[in-house]
Short mmCIF file of C-alpha atoms in Angstrom, two decimals:
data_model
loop_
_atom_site.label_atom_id
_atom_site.label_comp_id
_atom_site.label_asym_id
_atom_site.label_seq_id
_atom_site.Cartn_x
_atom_site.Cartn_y
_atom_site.Cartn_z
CA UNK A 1 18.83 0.94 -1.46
CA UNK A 2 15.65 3.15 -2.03
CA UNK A 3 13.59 4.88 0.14
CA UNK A 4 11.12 7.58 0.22
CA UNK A 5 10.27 11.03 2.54
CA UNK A 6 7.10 12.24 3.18
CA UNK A 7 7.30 15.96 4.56
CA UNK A 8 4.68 16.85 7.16
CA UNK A 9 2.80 13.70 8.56
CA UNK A 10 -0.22 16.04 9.11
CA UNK A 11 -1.33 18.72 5.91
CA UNK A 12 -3.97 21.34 6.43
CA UNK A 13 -5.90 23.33 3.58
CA UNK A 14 -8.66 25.52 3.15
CA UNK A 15 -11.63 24.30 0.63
CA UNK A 16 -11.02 25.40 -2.36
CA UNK A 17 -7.35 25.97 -1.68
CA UNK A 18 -4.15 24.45 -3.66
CA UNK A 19 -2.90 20.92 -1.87
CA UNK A 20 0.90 20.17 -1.99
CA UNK A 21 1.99 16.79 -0.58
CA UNK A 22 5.67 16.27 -1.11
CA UNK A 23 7.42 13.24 -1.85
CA UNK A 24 11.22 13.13 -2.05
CA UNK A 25 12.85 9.76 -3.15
CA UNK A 26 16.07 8.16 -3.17
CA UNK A 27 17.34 5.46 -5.64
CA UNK A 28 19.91 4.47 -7.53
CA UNK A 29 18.25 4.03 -10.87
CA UNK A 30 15.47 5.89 -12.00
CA UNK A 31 12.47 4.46 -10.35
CA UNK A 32 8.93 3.68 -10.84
CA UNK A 33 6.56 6.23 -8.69
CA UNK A 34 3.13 6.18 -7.33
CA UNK A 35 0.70 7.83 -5.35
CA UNK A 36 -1.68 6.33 -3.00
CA UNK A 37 -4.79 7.59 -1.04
CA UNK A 38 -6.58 5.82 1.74
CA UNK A 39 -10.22 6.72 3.24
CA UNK A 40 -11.29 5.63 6.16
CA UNK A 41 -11.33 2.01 6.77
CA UNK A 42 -10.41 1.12 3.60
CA UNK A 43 -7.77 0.05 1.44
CA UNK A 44 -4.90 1.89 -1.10
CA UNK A 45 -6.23 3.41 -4.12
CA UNK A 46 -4.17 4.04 -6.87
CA UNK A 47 -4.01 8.04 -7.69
CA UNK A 48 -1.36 8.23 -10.01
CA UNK A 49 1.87 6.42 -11.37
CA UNK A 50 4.93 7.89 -13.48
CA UNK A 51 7.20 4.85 -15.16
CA UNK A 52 8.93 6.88 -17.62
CA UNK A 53 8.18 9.67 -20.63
CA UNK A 54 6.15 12.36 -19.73
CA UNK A 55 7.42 13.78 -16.68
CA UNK A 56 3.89 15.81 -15.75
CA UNK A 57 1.33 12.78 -14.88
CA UNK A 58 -2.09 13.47 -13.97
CA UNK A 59 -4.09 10.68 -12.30
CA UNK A 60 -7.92 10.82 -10.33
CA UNK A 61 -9.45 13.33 -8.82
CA UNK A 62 -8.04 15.98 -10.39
CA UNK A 63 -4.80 15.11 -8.75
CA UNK A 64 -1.47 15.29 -10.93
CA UNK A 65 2.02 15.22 -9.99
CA UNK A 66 5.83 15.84 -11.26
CA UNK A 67 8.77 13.87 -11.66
CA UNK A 68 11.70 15.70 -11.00
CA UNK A 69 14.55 14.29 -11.31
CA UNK A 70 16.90 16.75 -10.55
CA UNK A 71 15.57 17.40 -7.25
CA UNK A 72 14.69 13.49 -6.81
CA UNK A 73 10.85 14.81 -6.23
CA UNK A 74 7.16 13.26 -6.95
CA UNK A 75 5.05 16.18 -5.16
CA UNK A 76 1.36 16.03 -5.49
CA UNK A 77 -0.93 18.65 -6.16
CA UNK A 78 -4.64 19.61 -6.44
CA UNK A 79 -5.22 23.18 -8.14
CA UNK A 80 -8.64 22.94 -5.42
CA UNK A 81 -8.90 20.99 -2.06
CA UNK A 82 -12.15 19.47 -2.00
CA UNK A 83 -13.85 18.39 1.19
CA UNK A 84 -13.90 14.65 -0.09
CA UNK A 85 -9.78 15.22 -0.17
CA UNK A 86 -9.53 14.54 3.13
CA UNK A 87 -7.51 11.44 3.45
CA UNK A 88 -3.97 10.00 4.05
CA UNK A 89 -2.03 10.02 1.16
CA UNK A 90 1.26 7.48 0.33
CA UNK A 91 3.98 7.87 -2.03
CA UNK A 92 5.62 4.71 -2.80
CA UNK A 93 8.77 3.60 -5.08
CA UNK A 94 9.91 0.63 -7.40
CA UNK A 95 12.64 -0.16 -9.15
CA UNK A 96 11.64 -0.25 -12.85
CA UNK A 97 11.88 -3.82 -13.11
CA UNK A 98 13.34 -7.36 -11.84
CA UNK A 99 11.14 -6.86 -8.55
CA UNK A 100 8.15 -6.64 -7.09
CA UNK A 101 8.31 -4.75 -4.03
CA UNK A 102 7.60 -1.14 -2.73
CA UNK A 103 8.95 1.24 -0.82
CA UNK A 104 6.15 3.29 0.92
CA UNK A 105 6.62 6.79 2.57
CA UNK A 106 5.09 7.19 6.18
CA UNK A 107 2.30 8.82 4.70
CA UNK A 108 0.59 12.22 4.48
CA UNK A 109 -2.79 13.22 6.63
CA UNK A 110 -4.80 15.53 4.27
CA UNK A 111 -7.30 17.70 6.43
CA UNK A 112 -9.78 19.46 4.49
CA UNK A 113 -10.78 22.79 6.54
CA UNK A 114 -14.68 24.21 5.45
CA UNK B 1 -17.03 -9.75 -7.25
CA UNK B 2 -14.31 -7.38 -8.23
CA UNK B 3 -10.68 -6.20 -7.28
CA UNK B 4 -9.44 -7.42 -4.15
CA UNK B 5 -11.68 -8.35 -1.49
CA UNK B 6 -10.64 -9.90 1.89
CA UNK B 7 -12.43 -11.49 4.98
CA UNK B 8 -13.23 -10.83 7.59
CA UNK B 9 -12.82 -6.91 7.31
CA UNK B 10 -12.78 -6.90 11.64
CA UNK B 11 -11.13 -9.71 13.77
CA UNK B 12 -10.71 -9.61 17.96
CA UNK B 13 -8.85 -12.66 18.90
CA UNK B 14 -7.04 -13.80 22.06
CA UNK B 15 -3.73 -14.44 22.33
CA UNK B 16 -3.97 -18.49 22.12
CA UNK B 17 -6.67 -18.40 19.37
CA UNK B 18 -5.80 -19.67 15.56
CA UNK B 19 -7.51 -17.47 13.12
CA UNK B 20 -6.42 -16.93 8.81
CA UNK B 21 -7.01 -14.11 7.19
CA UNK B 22 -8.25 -14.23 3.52
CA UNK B 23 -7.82 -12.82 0.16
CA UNK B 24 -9.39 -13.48 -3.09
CA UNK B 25 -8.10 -10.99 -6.45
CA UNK B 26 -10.53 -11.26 -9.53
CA UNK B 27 -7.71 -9.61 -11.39
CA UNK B 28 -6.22 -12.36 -13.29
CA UNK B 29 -3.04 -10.93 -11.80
CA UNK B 30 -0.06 -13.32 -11.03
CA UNK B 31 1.69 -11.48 -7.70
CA UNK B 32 0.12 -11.17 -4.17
CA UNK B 33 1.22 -9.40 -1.13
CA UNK B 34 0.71 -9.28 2.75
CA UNK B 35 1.36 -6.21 4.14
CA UNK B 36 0.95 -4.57 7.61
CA UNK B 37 -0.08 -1.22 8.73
CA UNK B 38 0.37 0.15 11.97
CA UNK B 39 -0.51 3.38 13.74
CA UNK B 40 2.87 5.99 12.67
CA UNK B 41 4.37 2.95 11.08
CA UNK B 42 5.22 3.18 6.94
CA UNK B 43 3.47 0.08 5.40
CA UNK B 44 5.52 -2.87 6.29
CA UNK B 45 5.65 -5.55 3.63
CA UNK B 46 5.27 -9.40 4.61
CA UNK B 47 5.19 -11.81 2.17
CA UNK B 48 5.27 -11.88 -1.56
CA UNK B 49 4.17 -14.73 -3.87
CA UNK B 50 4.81 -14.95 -7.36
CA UNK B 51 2.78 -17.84 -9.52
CA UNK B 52 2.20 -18.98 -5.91
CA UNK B 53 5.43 -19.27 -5.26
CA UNK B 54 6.47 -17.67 -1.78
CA UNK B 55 9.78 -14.95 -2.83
CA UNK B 56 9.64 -12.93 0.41
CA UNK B 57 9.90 -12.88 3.60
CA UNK B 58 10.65 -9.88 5.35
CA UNK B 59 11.39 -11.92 8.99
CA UNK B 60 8.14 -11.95 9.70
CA UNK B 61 7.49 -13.91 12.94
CA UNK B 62 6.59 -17.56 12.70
CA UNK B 63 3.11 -16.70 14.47
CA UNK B 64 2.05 -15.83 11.15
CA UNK B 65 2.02 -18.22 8.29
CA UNK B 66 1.08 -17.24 4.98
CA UNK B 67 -0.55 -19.91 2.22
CA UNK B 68 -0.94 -19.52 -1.81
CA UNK B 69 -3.13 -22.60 -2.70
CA UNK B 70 -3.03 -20.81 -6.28
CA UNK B 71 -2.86 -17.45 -7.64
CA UNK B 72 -6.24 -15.58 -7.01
CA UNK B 73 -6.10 -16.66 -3.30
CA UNK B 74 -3.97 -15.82 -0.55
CA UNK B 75 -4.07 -16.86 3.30
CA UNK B 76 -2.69 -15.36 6.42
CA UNK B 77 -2.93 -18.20 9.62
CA UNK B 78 -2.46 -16.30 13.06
CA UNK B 79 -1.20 -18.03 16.12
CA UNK B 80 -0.53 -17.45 19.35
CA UNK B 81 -0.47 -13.53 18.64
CA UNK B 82 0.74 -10.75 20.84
CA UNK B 83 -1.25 -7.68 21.35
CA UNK B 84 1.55 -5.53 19.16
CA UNK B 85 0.67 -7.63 16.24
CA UNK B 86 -3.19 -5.50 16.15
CA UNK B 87 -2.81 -3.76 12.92
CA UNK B 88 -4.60 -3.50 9.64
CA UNK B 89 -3.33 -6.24 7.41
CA UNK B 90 -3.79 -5.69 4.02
CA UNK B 91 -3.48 -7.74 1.02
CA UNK B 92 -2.03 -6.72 -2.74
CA UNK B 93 -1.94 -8.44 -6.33
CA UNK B 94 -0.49 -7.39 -9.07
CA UNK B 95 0.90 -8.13 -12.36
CA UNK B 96 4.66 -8.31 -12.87
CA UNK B 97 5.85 -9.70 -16.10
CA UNK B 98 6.18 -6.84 -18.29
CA UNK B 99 3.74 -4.13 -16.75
CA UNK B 100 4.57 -1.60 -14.33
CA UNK B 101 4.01 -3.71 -11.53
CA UNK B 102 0.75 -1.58 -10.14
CA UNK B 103 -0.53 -3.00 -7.02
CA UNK B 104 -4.04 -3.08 -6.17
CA UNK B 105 -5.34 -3.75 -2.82
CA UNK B 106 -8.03 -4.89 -0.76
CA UNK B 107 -10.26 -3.28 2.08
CA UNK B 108 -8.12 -4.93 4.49
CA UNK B 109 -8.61 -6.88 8.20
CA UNK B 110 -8.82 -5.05 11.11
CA UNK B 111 -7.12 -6.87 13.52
CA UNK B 112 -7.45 -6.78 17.43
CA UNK B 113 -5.37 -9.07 19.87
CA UNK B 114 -6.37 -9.36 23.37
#
C-alpha cells in the first residue's frame, strides 16, 4: 500500500528566505509524484509532477523539487519565499499506471513572515 | 468556460434538505473525482468515474449519491446530511489512458449542514 508524510503541518519563513516542505513517501513500485498548492477558498493547483527521468523537476512559481529515491523523498523548495507563497501545500502519490487514484499527504501550511 | 468549475461554490442546508452538487470539466478529459476535505483531515477520496462509469467507492455513506450523465459532468445528491458531513467537496478530472494521470480540480463547494 502507499502512503505519504508531510513533516510539520504548520511552516514558517522569512520573505525572501529558502522554503523546504518535505514529503516522504512509501510504495512499493516507483511512483508517480506531485505537488499541490491551495489559496484560500480555492481549489488544488498543480505545482509540479515527477513520472520518471530527470530526477530534479522544476514546476511554477519558481518552485522545484527532488526525487530521491534512496531516501523515498519529494521535498519542495523555493530558493526565495515570496509573500504570495503563503498557502497550504499537498504532496500526493500514484502508482505509475493501472489506476487512477491518489494518495494525498495531510498537507503543509506555508506562512510567509514580512 | 475553462478547467473545472463547480456550483454552487457555498451551500448551508438542513439536515432533511436534498441538495446536488455540480461539476462541469472543459478538459476533454475522460476521469472525474469527488473528493472531501475536512479541517486536519488528508483529502479523502469519494468516488471515481471512468468513461462515466462509477470504479470507486471508498464506503462513502448512502446520504450521498454521486451521478455521471456523461463525461464532462459530474453530480453529487445530498440527503438527509449530518452536521460532520460540512466540508469542502471538491471535484477532479483527469486523463488516464496513457498520460500521467494529472488531476485538475475545481474551486470546490463549501458545504454547511445545520
Amino acid at each position: 500500500a502507499q502512503s505519504v508524510t508531510q513533516l510539520g503541518s504548520h511552516v514558517s519563513v522569512s520573505e525572501g528566505a529558502l522554503v523546504l516542505l518535505r514529503c516522504n513517501y512509501s510504495s512499493s513500485v516507483p511512483p508517480y509524484l506531485f505537488w499541490y498548492v491551495q489559496y484560500p477558498n480555492q481549489g488544488l493547483q498543480l505545482l509540479l509532477k515527477y513520472t520518471t527521468g530527470a530526477t530534479l523537476v522544476k514546476g511554477i512559481n519558481g518552485f522545484e523539487a527532488e526525487f530521491k529515491k534512496s531516501e523515498t523523498s519529494f521535498h519542495l523548495t523555493k530558493p526565495s519565499a515570496h509573500m504570495s507563497d503563503a498557502a497550504e501545500y499537498f504532496c500526493a502519490v500514484s502508482p505509475p499506471s493501472g489506476t487512477y487514484k491518489y494518495i494525498f499527504g495531510t498537507g503543509t501550511r506555508l506562512k510567509v513572515l514580512a | 468556460e475553462t478547467g473545472v468549475t463547480q456550483t454552487p461554490r457555498h451551500l448551508v442546508m438542513g439536515m432533511t434538505n436534498k441538495k446536488s452538487l455540480k461539476c462541469e470539466q472543459h478538459l476533454g478529459h475522460n476521469a472525474m473525482y469527488w473528493y472531501k476535505q475536512s479541517a486536519k483531515k488528508p483529502l479523502e477520496l469519494m468516488f471515481v468515474y471512468n468513461f462515466k462509469e462509477q470504479t470507486e467507492n471508498n464506503s462513502v455513506p448512502s446520504r450521498f449519491s454521486p451521478e455521471c450523465p456523461n463525461s464532462s459532468h459530474l453530480f453529487l445528491h445530498l440527503h438527509t446530511l449530518q452536521p460532520e458531513d460540512s466540508a469542502l467537496y471538491l471535484c477532479a478530472s483527469s486523463q488516464v489512458s496513457g498520460g500521467t494521470n494529472e488531476q485538475f480540480f475545481g474551486p470546490g463547494t463549501r458545504l454547511t449542514v445545520l
